[in-house]
CSV table of C-alpha atoms and ligand atoms in Angstrom, one decimal:
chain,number,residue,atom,x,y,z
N,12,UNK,CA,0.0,0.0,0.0
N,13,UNK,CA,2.0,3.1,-0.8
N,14,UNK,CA,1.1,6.9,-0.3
N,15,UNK,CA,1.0,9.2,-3.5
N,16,UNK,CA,2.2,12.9,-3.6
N,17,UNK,CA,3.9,15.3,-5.6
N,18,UNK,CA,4.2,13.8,-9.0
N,19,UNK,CA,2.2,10.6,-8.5
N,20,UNK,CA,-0.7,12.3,-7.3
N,21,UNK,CA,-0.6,14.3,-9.9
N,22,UNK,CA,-0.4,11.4,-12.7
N,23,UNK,CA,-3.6,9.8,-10.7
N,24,UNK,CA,-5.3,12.8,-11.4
N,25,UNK,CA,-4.3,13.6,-14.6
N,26,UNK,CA,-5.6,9.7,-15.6
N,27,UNK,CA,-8.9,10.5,-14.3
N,28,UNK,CA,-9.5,13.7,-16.2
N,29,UNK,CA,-8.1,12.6,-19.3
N,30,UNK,CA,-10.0,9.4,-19.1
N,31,UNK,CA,-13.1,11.0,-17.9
N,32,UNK,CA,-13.2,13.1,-20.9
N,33,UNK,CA,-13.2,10.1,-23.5
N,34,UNK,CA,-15.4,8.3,-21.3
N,35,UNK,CA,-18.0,11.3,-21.3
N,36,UNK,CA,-17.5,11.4,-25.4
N,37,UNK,CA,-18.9,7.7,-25.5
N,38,UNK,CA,-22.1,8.7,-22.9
N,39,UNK,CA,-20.6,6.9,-19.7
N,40,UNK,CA,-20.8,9.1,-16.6
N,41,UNK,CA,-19.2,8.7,-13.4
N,42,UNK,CA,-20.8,5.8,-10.7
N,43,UNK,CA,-18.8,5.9,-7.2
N,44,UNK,CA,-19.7,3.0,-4.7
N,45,UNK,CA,-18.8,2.3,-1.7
N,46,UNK,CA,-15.8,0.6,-0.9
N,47,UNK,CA,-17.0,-2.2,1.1
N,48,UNK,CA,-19.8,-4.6,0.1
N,49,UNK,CA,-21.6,-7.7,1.6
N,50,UNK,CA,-19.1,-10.2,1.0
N,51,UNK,CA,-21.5,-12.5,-0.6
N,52,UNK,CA,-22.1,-10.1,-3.5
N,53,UNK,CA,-18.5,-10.8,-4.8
N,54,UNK,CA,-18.6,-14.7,-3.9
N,55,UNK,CA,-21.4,-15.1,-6.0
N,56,UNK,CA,-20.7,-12.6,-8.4
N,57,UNK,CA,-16.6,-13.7,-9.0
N,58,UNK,CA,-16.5,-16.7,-7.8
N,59,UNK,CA,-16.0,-18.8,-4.9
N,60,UNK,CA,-12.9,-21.0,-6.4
N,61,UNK,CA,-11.4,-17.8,-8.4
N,62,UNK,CA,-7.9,-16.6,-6.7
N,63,UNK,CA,-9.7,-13.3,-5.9
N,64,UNK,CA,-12.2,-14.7,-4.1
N,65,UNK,CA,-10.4,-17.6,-2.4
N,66,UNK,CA,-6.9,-16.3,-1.5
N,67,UNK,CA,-6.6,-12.9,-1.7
N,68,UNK,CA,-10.2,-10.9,-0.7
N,69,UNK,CA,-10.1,-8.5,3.1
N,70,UNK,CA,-12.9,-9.9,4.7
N,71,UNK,CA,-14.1,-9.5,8.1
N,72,UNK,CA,-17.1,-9.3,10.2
N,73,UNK,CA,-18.7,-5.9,11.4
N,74,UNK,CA,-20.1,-5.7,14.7
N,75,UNK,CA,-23.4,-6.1,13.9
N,76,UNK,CA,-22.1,-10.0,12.2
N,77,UNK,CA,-22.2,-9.0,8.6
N,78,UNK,CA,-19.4,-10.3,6.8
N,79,UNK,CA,-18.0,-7.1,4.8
N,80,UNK,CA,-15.0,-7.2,2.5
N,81,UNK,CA,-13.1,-4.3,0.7
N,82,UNK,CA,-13.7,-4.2,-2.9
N,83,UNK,CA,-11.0,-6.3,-4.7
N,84,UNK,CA,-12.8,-5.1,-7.8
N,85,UNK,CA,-15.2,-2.6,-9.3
N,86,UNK,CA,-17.7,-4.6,-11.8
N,87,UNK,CA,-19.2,-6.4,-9.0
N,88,UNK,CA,-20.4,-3.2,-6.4
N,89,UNK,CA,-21.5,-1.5,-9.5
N,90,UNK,CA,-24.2,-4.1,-10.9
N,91,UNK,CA,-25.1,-4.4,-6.7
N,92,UNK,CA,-25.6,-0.4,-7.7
N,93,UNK,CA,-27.5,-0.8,-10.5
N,94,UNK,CA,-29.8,-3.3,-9.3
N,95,UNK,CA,-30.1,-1.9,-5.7
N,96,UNK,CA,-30.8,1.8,-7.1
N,97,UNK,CA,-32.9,0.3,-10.3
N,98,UNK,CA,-31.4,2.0,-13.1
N,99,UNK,CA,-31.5,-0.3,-15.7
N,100,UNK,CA,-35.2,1.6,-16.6
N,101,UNK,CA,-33.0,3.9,-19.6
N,102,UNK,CA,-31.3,1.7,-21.5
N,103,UNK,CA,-28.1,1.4,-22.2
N,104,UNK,CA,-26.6,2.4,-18.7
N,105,UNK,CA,-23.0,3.3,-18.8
N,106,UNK,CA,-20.9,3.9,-15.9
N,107,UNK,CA,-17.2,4.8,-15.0
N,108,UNK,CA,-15.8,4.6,-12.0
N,109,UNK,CA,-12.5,4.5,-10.3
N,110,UNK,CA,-10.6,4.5,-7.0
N,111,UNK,CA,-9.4,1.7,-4.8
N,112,UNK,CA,-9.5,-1.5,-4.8
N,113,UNK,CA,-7.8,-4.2,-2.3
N,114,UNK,CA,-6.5,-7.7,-2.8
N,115,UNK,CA,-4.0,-9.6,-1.1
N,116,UNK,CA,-1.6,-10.4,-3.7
N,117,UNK,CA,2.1,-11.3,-3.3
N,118,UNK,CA,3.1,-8.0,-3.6
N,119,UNK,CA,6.1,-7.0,-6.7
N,120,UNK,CA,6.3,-4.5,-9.3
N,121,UNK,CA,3.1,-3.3,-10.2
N,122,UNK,CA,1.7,-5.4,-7.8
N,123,UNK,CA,-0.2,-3.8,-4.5
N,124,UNK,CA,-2.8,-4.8,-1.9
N,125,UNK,CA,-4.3,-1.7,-2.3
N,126,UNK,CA,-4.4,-0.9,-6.1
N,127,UNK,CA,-6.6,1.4,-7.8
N,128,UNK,CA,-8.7,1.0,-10.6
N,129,UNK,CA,-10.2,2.8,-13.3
N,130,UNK,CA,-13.4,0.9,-14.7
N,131,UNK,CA,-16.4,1.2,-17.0
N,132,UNK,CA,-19.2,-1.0,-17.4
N,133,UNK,CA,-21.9,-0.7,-20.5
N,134,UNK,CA,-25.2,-3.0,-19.7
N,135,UNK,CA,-27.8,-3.0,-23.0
N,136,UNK,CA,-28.2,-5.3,-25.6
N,137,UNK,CA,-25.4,-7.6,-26.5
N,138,UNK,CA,-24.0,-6.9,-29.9
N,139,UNK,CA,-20.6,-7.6,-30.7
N,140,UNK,CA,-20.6,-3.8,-32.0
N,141,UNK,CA,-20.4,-2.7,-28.3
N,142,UNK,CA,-18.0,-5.3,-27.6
N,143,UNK,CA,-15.2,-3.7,-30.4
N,144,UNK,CA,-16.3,0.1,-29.1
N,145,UNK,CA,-16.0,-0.6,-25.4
N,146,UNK,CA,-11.8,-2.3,-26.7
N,147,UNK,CA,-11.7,0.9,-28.9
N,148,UNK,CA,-12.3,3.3,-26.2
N,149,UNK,CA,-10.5,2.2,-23.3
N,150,UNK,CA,-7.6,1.9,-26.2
N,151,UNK,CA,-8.3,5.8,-26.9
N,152,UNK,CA,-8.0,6.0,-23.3
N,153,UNK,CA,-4.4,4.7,-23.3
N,154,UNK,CA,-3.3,6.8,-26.6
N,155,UNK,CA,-4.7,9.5,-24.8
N,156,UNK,CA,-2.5,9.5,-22.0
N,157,UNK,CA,0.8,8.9,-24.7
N,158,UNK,CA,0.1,5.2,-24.5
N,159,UNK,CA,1.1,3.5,-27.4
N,160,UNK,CA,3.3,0.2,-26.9
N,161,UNK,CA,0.3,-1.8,-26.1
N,162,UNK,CA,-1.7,-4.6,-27.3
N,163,UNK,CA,-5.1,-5.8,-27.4
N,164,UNK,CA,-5.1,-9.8,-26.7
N,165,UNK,CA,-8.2,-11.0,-26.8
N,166,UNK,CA,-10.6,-14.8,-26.7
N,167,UNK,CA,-14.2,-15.9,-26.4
N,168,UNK,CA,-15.4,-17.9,-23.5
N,169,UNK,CA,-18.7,-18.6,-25.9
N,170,UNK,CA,-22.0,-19.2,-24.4
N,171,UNK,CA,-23.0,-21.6,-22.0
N,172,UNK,CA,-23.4,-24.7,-24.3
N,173,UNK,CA,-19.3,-23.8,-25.7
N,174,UNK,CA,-18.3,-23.9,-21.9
N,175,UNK,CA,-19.9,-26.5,-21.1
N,176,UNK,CA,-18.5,-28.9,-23.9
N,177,UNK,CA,-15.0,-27.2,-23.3
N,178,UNK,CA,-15.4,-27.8,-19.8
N,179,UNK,CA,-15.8,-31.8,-19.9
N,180,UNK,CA,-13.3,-31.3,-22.7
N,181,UNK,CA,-10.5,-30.0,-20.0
N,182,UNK,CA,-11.9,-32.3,-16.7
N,183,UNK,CA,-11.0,-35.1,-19.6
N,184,UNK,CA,-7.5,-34.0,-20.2
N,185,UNK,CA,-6.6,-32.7,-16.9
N,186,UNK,CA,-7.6,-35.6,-15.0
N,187,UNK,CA,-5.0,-37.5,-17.2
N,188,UNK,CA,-2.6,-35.4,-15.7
N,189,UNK,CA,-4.4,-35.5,-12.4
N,190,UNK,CA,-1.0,-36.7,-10.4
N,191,UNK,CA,1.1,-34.0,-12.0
N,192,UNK,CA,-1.3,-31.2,-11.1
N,193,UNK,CA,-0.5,-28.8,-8.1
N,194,UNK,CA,-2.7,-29.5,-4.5
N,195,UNK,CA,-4.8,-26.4,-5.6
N,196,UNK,CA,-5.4,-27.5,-9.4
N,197,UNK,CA,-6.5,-30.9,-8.1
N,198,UNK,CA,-9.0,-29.2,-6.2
N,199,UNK,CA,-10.1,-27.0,-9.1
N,200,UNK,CA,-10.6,-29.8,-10.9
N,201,UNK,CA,-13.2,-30.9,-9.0
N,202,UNK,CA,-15.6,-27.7,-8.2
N,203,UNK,CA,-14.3,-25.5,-11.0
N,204,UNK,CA,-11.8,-26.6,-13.9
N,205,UNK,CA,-12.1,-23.6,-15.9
N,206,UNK,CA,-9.8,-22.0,-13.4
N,207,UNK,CA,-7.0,-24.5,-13.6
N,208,UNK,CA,-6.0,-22.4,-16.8
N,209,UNK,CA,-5.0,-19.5,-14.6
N,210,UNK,CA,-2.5,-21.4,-12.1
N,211,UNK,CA,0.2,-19.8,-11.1
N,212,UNK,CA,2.2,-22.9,-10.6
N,213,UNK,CA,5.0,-23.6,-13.2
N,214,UNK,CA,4.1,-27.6,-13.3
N,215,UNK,CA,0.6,-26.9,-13.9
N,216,UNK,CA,0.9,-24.2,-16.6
N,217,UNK,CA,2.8,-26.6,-18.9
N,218,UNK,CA,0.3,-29.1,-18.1
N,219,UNK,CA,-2.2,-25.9,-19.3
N,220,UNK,CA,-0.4,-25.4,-22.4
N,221,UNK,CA,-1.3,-28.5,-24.2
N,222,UNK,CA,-4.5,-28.4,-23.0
N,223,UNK,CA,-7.5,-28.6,-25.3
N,224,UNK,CA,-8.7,-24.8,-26.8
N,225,UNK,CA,-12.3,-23.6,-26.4
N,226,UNK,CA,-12.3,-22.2,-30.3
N,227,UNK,CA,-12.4,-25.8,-30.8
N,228,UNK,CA,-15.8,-26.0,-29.0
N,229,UNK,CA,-17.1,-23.0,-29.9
N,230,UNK,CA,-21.2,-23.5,-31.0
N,231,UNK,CA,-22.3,-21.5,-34.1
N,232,UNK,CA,-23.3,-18.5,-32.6
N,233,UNK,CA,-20.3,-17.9,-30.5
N,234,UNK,CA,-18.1,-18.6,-33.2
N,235,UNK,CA,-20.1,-15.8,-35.5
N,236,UNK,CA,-20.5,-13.4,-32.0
N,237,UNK,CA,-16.6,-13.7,-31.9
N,238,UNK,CA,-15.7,-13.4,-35.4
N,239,UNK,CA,-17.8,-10.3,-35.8
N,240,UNK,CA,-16.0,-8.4,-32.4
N,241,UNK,CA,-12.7,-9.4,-34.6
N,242,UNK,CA,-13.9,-8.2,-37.6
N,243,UNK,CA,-15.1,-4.5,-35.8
N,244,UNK,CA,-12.0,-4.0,-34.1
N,245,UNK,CA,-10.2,-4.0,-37.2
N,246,UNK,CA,-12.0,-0.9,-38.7
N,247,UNK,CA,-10.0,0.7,-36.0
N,248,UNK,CA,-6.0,1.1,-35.5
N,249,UNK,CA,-5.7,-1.3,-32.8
N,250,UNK,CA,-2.8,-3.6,-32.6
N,251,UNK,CA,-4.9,-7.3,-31.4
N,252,UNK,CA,-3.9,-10.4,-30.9
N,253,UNK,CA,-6.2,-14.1,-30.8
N,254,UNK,CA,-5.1,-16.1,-27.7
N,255,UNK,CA,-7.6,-19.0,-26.8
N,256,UNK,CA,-5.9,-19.9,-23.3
N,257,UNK,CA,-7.2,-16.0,-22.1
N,258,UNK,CA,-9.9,-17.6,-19.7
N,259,UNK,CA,-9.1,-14.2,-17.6
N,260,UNK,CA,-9.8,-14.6,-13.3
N,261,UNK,CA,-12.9,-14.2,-12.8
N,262,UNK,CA,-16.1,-16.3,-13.4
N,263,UNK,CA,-18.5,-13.8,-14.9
N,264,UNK,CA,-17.4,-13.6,-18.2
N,265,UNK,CA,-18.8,-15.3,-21.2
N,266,UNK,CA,-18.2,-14.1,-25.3
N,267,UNK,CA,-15.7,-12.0,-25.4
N,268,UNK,CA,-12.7,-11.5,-22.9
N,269,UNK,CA,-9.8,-9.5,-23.8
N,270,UNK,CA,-6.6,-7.7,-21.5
N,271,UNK,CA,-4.0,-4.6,-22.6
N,272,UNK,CA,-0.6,-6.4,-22.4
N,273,UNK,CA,2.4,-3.7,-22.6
N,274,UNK,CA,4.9,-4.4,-25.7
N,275,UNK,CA,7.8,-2.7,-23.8
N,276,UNK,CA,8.8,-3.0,-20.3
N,277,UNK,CA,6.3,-4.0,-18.6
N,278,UNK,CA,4.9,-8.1,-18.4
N,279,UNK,CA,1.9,-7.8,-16.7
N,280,UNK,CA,-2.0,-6.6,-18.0
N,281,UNK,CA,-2.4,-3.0,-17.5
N,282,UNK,CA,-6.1,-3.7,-17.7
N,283,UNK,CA,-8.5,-6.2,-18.8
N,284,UNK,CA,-12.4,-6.6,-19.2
N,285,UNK,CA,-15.0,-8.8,-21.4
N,286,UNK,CA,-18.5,-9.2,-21.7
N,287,UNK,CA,-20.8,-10.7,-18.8
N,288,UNK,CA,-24.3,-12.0,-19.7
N,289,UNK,CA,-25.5,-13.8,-16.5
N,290,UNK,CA,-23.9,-11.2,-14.0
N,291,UNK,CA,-27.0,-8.6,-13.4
N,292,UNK,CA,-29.6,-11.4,-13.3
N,293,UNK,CA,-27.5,-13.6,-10.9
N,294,UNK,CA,-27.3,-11.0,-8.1
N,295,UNK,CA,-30.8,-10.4,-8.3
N,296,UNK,CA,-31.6,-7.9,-11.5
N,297,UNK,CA,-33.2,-8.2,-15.4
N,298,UNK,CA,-31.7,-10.6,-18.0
N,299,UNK,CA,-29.4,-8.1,-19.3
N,300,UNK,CA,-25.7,-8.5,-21.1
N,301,UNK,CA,-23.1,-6.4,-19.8
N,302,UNK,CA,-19.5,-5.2,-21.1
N,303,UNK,CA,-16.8,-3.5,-19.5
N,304,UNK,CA,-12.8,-3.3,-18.4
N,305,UNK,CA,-10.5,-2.0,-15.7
N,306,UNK,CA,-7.3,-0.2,-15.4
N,307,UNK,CA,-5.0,-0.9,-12.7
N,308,UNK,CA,-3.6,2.6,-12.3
N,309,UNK,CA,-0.5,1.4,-10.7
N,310,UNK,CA,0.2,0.1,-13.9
N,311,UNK,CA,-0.4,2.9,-16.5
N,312,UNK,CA,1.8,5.4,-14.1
N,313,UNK,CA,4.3,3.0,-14.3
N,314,UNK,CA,4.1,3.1,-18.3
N,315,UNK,CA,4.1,7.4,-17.9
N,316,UNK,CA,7.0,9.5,-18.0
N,317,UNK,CA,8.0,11.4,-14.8
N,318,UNK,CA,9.0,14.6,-16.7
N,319,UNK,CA,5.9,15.1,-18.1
N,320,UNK,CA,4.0,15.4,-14.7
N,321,UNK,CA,6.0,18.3,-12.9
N,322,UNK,CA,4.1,21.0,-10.9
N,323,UNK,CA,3.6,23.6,-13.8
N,324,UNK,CA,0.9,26.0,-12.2
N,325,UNK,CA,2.8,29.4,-12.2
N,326,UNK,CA,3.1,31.4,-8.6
N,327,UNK,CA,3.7,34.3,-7.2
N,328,UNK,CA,5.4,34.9,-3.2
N,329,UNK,CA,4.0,37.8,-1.2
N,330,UNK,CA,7.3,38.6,1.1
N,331,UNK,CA,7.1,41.1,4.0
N,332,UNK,CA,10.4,41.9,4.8
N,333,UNK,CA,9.4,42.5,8.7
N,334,UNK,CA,7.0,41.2,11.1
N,335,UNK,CA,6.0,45.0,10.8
N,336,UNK,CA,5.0,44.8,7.0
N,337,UNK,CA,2.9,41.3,7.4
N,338,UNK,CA,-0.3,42.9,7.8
N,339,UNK,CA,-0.1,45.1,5.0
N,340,UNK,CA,1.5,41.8,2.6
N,341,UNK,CA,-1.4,40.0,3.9
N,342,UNK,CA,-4.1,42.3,2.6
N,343,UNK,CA,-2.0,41.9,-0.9
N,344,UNK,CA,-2.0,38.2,-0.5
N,345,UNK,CA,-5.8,37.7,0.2
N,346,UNK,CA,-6.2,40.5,-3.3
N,347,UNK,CA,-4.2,38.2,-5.2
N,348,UNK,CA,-5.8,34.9,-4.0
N,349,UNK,CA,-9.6,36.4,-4.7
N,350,UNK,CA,-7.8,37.1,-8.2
N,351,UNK,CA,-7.2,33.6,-8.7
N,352,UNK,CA,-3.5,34.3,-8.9
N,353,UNK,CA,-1.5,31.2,-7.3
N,354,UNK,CA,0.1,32.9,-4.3
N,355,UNK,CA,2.0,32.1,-1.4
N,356,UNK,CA,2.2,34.2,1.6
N,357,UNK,CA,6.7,34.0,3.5
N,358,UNK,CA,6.0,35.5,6.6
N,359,UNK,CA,8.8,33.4,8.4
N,360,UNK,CA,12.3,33.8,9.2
N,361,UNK,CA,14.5,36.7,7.8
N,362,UNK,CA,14.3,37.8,4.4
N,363,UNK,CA,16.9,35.7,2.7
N,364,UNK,CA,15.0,32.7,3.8
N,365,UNK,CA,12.1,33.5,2.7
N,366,UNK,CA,13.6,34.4,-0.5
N,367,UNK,CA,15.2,30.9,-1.0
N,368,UNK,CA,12.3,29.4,0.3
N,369,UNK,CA,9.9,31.5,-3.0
N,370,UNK,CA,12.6,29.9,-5.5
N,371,UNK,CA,12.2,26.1,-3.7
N,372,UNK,CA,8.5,27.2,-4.5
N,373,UNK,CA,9.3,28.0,-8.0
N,374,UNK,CA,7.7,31.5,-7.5
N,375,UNK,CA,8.2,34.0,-10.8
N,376,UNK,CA,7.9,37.1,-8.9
N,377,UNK,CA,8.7,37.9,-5.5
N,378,UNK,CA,6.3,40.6,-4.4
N,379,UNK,CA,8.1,43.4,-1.4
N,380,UNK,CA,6.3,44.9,1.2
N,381,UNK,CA,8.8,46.6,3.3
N,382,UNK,CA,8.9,50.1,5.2
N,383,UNK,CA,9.7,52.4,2.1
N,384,UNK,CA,7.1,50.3,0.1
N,385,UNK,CA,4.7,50.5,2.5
N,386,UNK,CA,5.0,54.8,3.1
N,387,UNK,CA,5.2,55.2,-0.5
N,388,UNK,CA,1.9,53.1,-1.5
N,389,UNK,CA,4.0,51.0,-3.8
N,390,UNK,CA,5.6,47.4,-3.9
N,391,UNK,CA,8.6,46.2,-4.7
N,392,UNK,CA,8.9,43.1,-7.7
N,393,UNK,CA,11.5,41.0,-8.1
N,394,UNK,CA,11.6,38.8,-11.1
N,395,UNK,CA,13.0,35.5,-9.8
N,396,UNK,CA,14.5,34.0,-13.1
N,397,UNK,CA,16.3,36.8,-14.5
N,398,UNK,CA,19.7,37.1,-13.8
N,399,UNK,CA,20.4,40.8,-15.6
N,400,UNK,CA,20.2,43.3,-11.9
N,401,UNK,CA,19.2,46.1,-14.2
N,402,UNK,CA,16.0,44.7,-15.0
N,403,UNK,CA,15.7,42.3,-12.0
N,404,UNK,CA,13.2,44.7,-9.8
N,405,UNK,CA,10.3,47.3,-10.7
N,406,UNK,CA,8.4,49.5,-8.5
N,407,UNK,CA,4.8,49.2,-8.9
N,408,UNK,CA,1.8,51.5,-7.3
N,409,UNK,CA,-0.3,49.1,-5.1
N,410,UNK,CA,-3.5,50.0,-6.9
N,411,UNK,CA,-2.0,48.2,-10.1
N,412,UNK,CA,0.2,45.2,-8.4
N,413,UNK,CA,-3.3,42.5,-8.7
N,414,UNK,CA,-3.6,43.7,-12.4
N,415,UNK,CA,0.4,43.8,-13.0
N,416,UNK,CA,0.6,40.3,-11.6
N,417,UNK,CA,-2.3,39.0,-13.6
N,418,UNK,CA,-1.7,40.6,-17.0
N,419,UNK,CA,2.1,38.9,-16.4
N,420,UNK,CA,1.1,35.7,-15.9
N,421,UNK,CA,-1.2,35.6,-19.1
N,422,UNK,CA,1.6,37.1,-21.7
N,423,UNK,CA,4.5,35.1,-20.5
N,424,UNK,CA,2.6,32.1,-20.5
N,425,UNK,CA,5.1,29.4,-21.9
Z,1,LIG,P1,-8.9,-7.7,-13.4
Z,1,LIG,O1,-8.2,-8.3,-14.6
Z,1,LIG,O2,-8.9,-8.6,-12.2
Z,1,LIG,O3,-10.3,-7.3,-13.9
Z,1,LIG,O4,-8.3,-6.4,-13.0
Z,1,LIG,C1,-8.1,-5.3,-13.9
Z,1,LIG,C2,-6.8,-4.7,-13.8
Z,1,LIG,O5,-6.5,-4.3,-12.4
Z,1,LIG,C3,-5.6,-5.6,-14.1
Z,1,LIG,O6,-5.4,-5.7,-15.5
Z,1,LIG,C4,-4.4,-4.9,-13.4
Z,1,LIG,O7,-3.9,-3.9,-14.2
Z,1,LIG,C5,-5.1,-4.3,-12.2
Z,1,LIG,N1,-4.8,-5.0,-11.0
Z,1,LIG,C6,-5.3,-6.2,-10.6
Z,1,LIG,N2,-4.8,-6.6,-9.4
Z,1,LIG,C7,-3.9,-5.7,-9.1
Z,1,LIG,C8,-2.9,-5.5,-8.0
Z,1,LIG,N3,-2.9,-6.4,-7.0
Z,1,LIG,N4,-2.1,-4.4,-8.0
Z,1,LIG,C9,-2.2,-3.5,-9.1
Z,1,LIG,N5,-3.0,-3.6,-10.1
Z,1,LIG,C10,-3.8,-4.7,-10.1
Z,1,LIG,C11,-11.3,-6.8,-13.1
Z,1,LIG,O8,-11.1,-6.4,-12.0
Z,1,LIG,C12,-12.6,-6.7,-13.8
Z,1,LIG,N6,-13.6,-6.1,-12.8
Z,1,LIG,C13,-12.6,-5.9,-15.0
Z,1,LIG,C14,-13.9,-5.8,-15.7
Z,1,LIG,C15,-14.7,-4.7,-15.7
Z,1,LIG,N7,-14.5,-6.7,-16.4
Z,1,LIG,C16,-15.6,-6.3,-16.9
Z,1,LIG,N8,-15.8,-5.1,-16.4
């Protein structure tokens, strides 16, 4: 779990605002939930034999004996949302949404228990349309934010009758390699096979990769469904790969599933999504098909170059040079503020100090209210980047300093 400031605080910011723009340009509008849920709603909604669910979820009880657990993901709280606030009345609902999110992962690079998320879920009709737009604009997303060395790998999980033939397809062919499998797998293979394909364990993911693929069992319709979201997302400039082991880890999905895989650097999904049918109806709402993704945030800042994210607003210090001028640089300070200009008010320690401490703030102008400027109505500026003394300073009348400082800021505007 980390703390953000300065410039990371500023990248999580500036991911929300870009992304909030695109999302808004594609009719999604911002959803927040809370942060804990019933801890059922994510059993039944992700699974009980998914990693999320069994291993890594922060669950305990309140003292009233509910079971509570922080959100290790977004899609679930948001359909609880939906369904608890019924707005599936105007169709299609789209929602974004973003903050935190907790898991207890083994934590490495790019890896936290407290993560953060940026999601967006579109629940409507299911048309393999929506599926390519929803890809396209979380992929505008990451171009948006100068990411570029991405791919798209995506699968389909078909409908029920494709999982269900690919399912007695795999409990065949694992349970040949039953001896081989890790403790875990061999339990998997019993209440939930589909999630042996996501093991972690070395032994079982060779086992995995001679496993039977689910294009193979594909029924008509998914086949077309899937061919069709191929077909779509080609119209657009997205790099996409076909990989029929992407099962992804969590049990909602069915059609499409697809994840953003970094092509430089980085190993790990920077986000990952796909299209849920039975989701809203299982936790209690109307038969509808739903699509989304998520970000891990973590994972685009680690993608985003530091430079670009340096403190840029411009600032002004107000500097009395006494305690006997702060009154009078206060007034100024509380005129500039009301002006909107980004001010600081150095009322400590003797004037060199506070003049060092104006240049650690990257301050422009240095603004002096001492004893001459405060007899003779004026105040002194000091232009902190210019090295040539002659033009260094200016006096100006203190009727005009809020206007002086304002009409500076706009013209040298880099
Ligand atoms: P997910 O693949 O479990 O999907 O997570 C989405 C993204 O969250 C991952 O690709 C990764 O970037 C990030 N992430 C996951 N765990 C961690 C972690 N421990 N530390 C840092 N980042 C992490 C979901 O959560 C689905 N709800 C996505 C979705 C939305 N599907 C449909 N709608």
């Amino acid at each position: 779990m980390k703390d953000w400031y300065g410039n990371d605080a500023r990248k999580y910011e500036s991911i929300i605002s870009i992304s909030r723009e695109i999302c808004s340009k594609y009719g999604y509008r911002t959803i927040h939930t809370p942060i804990v849920e019933y801890t059922e709603i994510f059993q039944r909604a992700i699974g009980n034999e998914t990693d999320v669910v069994s291993k890594e979820m922060y669950t305990f009880s309140d003292k009233g004996g509910d079971s509570l657990t922080l959100r290790p993901e977004g899609t679930a709280g948001v359909m609880r949302a939906i369904i608890s606030e019924s707005l599936t009345q105007n169709l299609p609902v789209r929602f974004m949404y973003y903050g935190e999110m907790f898991r207890y992962d083994r934590p490495q690079k790019g890896r936290f228990r407290q993560f953060h998320q940026l999601g967006c879920e579109y629940i409507s009709d299911k048309s393999p349309y929506t599926d390519a737009i929803v890809i396209a604009m979380a992929s505008e997303m990451l171009n948006a934010l100068g990411i570029f060395d991405f791919k798209v790998v995506i699968n389909s999980l078909g409908d029920d009758e494709t999982r269900e033939a690919y399912i007695k397809a795999i409990i065949k062919y694992f349970s040949r390699h039953e001896d081989e499998l890790s403790d875990e797998s061999k339990i998997r293979l019993k209440k939930n096979p589909l999630r042996i394909l996501d093991s972690k364990n070395e032994k079982d993911k060779e086992i995995c990769s001679m496993a039977p693929i689910i294009g193979d069992y594909f029924t008509k319709d998914s086949d077309t469904y899937f061919k069709k979201v191929c077909e779509a997302i080609e119209k657009y400039n997205i790099s996409y790969e076909v990989n029929n082991f992407l099962v992804r880890g969590l049990d909602y999905y069915s059609h499409t599933a697809f994840e953003f895989k970094p092509t430089t650097g980085y190993e790990d999904s920077i986000g990952g999504g796909g299209r849920y049918d039975k989701l809203l109806e299982m936790l209690g709402g109307p038969n509808l098909s739903g699509v989304g993704f998520a970000f891990g945030i973590e994972r685009i800042m680690l993608l985003l170059d530091d430079k670009s994210f340096k403190e840029t607003a411009r600032r002004v210090a107000v500097i009395p040079v006494s305690g006997k001028e702060d009154a009078s640089a206060f007034e100024l300070y509380r005129l500039l503020i009301a002006s909107d200009i980004h001010c600081e008010f150095l009322h400590l320690g003797n004037i060199g100090k506070k003049m060092k401490m104006a240049d650690k703030l990257n301050c422009e102008l240095a603004l002096i209210v001492g004893e001459d400027e405060c007899s003779g109505d004026f105040v002194t500026i000091k232009y902190m980047n210019i090295s040539d003394d002659s033009l260094k300073t200016k006096k100006i009348n203190r009727s005009e300093v809020v206007k002086f400082v304002a009409h500076h800021m706009i013209s040298n505007r880099s």
